[in-house]
PDB file of C-alpha atoms in Angstrom:
ATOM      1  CA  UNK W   1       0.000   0.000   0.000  1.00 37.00           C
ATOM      2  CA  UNK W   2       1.628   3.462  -0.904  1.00 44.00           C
ATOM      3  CA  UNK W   3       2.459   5.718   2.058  1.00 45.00           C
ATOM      4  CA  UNK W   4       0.084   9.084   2.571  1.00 57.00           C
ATOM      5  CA  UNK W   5       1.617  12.434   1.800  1.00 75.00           C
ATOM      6  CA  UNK W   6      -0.631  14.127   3.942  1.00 89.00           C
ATOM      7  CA  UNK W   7      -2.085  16.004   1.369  1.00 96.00           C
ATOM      8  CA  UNK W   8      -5.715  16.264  -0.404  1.00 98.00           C
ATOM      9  CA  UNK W   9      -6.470  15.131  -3.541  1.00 97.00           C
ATOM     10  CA  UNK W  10      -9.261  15.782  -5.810  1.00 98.00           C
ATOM     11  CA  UNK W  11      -9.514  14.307  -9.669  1.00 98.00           C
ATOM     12  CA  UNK W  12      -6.123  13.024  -9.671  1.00 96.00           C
ATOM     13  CA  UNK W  13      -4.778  16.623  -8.522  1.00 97.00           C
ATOM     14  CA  UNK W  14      -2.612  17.193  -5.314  1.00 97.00           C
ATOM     15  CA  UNK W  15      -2.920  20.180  -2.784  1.00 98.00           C
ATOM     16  CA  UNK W  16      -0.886  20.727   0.173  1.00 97.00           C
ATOM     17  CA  UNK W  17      -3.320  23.122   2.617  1.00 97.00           C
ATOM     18  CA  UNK W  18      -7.072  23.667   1.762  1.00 98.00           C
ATOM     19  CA  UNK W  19      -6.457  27.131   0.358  1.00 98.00           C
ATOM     20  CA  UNK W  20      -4.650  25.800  -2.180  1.00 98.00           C
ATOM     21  CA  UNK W  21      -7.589  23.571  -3.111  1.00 98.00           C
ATOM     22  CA  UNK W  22     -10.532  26.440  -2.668  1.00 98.00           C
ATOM     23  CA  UNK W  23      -7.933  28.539  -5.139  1.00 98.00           C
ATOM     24  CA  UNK W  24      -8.285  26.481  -7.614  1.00 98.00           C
ATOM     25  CA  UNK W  25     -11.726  25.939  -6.977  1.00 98.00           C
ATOM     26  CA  UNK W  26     -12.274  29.455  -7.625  1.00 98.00           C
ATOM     27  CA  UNK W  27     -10.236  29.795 -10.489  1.00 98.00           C
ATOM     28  CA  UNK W  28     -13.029  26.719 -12.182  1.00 98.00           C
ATOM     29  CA  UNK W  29     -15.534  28.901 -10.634  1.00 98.00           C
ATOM     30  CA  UNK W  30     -14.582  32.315 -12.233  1.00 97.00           C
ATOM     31  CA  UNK W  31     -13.938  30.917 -16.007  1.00 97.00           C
ATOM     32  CA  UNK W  32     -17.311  29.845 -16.320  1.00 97.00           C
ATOM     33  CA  UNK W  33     -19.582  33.330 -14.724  1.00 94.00           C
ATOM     34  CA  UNK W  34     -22.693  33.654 -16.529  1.00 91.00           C
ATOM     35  CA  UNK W  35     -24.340  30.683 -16.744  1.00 92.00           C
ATOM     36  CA  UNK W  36     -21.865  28.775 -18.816  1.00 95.00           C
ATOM     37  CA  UNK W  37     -20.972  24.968 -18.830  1.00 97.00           C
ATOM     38  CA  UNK W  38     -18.110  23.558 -17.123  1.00 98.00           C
ATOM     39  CA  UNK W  39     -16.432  21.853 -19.680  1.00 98.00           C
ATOM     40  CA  UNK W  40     -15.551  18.465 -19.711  1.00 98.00           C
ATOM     41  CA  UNK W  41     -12.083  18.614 -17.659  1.00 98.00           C
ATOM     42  CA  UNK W  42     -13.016  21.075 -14.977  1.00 98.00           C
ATOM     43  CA  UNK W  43     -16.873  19.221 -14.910  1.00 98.00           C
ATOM     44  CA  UNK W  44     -15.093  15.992 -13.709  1.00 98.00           C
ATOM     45  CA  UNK W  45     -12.888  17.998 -11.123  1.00 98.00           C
ATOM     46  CA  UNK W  46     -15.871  19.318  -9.468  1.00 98.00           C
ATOM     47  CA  UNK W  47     -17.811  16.207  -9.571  1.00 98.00           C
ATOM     48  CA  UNK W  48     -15.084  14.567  -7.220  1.00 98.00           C
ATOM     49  CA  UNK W  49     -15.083  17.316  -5.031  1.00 98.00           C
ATOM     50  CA  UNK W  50     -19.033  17.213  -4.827  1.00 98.00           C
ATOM     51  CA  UNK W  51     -18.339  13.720  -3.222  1.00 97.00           C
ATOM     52  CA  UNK W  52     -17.014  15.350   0.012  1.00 98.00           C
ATOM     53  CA  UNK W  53     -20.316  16.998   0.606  1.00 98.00           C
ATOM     54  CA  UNK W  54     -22.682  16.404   3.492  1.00 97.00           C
ATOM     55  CA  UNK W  55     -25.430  15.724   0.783  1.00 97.00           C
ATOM     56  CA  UNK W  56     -23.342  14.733  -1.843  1.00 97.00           C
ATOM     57  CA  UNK W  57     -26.110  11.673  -2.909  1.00 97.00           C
ATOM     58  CA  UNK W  58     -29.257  14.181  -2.372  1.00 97.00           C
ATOM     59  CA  UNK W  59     -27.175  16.822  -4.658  1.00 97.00           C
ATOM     60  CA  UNK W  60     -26.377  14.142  -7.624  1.00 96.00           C
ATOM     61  CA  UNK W  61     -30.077  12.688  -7.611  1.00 96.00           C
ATOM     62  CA  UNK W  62     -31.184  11.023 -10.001  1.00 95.00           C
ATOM     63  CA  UNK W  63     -27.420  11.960 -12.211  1.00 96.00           C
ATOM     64  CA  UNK W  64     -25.731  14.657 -12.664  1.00 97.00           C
ATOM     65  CA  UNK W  65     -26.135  15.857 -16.396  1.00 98.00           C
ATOM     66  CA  UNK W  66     -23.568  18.875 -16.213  1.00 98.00           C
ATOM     67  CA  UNK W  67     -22.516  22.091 -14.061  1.00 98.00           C
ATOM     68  CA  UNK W  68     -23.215  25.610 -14.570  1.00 98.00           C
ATOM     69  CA  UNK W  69     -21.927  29.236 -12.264  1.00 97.00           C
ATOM     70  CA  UNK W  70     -24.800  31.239 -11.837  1.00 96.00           C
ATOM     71  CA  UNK W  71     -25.761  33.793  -9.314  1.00 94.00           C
ATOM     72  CA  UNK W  72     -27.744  31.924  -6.060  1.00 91.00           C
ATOM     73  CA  UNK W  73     -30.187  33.659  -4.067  1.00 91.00           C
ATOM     74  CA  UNK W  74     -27.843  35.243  -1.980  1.00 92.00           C
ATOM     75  CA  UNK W  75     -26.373  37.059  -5.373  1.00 92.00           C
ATOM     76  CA  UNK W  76     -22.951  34.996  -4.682  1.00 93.00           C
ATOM     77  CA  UNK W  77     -21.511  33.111  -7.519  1.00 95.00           C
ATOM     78  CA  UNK W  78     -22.044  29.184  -6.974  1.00 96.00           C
ATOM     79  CA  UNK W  79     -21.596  26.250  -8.793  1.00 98.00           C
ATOM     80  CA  UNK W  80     -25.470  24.612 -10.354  1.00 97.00           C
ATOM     81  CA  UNK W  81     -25.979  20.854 -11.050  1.00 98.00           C
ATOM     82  CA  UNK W  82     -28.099  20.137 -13.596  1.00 98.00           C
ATOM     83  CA  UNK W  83     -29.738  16.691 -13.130  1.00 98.00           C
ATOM     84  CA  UNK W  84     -30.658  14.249 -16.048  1.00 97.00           C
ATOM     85  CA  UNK W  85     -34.419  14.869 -15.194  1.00 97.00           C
ATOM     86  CA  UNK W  86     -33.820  18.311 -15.845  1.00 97.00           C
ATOM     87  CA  UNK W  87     -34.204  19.199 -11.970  1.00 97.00           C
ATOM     88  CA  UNK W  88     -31.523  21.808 -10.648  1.00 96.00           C
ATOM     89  CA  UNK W  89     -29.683  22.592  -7.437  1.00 96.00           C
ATOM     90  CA  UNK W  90     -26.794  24.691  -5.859  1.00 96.00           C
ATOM     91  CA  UNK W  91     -24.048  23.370  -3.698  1.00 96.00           C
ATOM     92  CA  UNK W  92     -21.338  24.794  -1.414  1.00 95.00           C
ATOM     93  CA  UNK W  93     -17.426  23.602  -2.910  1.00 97.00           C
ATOM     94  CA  UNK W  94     -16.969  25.414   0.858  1.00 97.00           C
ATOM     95  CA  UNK W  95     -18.733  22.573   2.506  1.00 97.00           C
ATOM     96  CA  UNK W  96     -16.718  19.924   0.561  1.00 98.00           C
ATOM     97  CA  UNK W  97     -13.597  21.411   1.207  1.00 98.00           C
ATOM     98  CA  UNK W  98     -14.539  21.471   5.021  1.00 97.00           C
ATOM     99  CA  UNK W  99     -14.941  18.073   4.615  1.00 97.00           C
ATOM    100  CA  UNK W 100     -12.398  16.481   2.373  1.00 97.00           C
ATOM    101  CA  UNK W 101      -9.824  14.491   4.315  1.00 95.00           C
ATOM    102  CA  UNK W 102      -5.992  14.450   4.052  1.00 92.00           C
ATOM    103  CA  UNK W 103      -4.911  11.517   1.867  1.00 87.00           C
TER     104      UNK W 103
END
């Protein structure tokens, strides 16, 4: 079995310290203002992230069709899933982050 390094890892990427991670979360977050698609590479890094949420399974339904930013009700920026039912939802990458465990 390979030895930890202590650090987190999300879609085959490495980050020492959390605020490494949420910086890169945020750099995902601010290409794609406006209501665009997350494109295929950045989709799949935020889908393994959205495993380290509290409601990870309630978020994903039915299957997660693709992700969007758009404006919540609070006016911040978050990431949208779009289901394959057609039925939408916001999450918090903060809560996974809080979550996610050292590897």
């Amino acid at each position: 079995m390979a030895k930890s390094n202590g650090n987190y890892h999300v879609n085959g990427e490495e980050f020492a310290t959390k605020d490494a991670l949420t910086k890169r979360v945020r750099q995902i977050r601010d290409k794609y203002l406006g209501n665009k698609i997350l494109n295929e590479t950045d989709a799949a890094f935020i889908r393994d992230l959205l495993t380290h949420h509290t409601e990870a399974a309630e978020k994903a339904g039915i299957g997660l069709k693709h992700f969007t930013v758009e404006k919540n009700r609070d006016g911040t920026d978050s990431f949208y899933i779009t289901r394959t039912d057609g039925s939408r939802d916001d999450f918090s990458f903060k809560t996974c982050i809080t979550n996610i465990r050292r590897m």
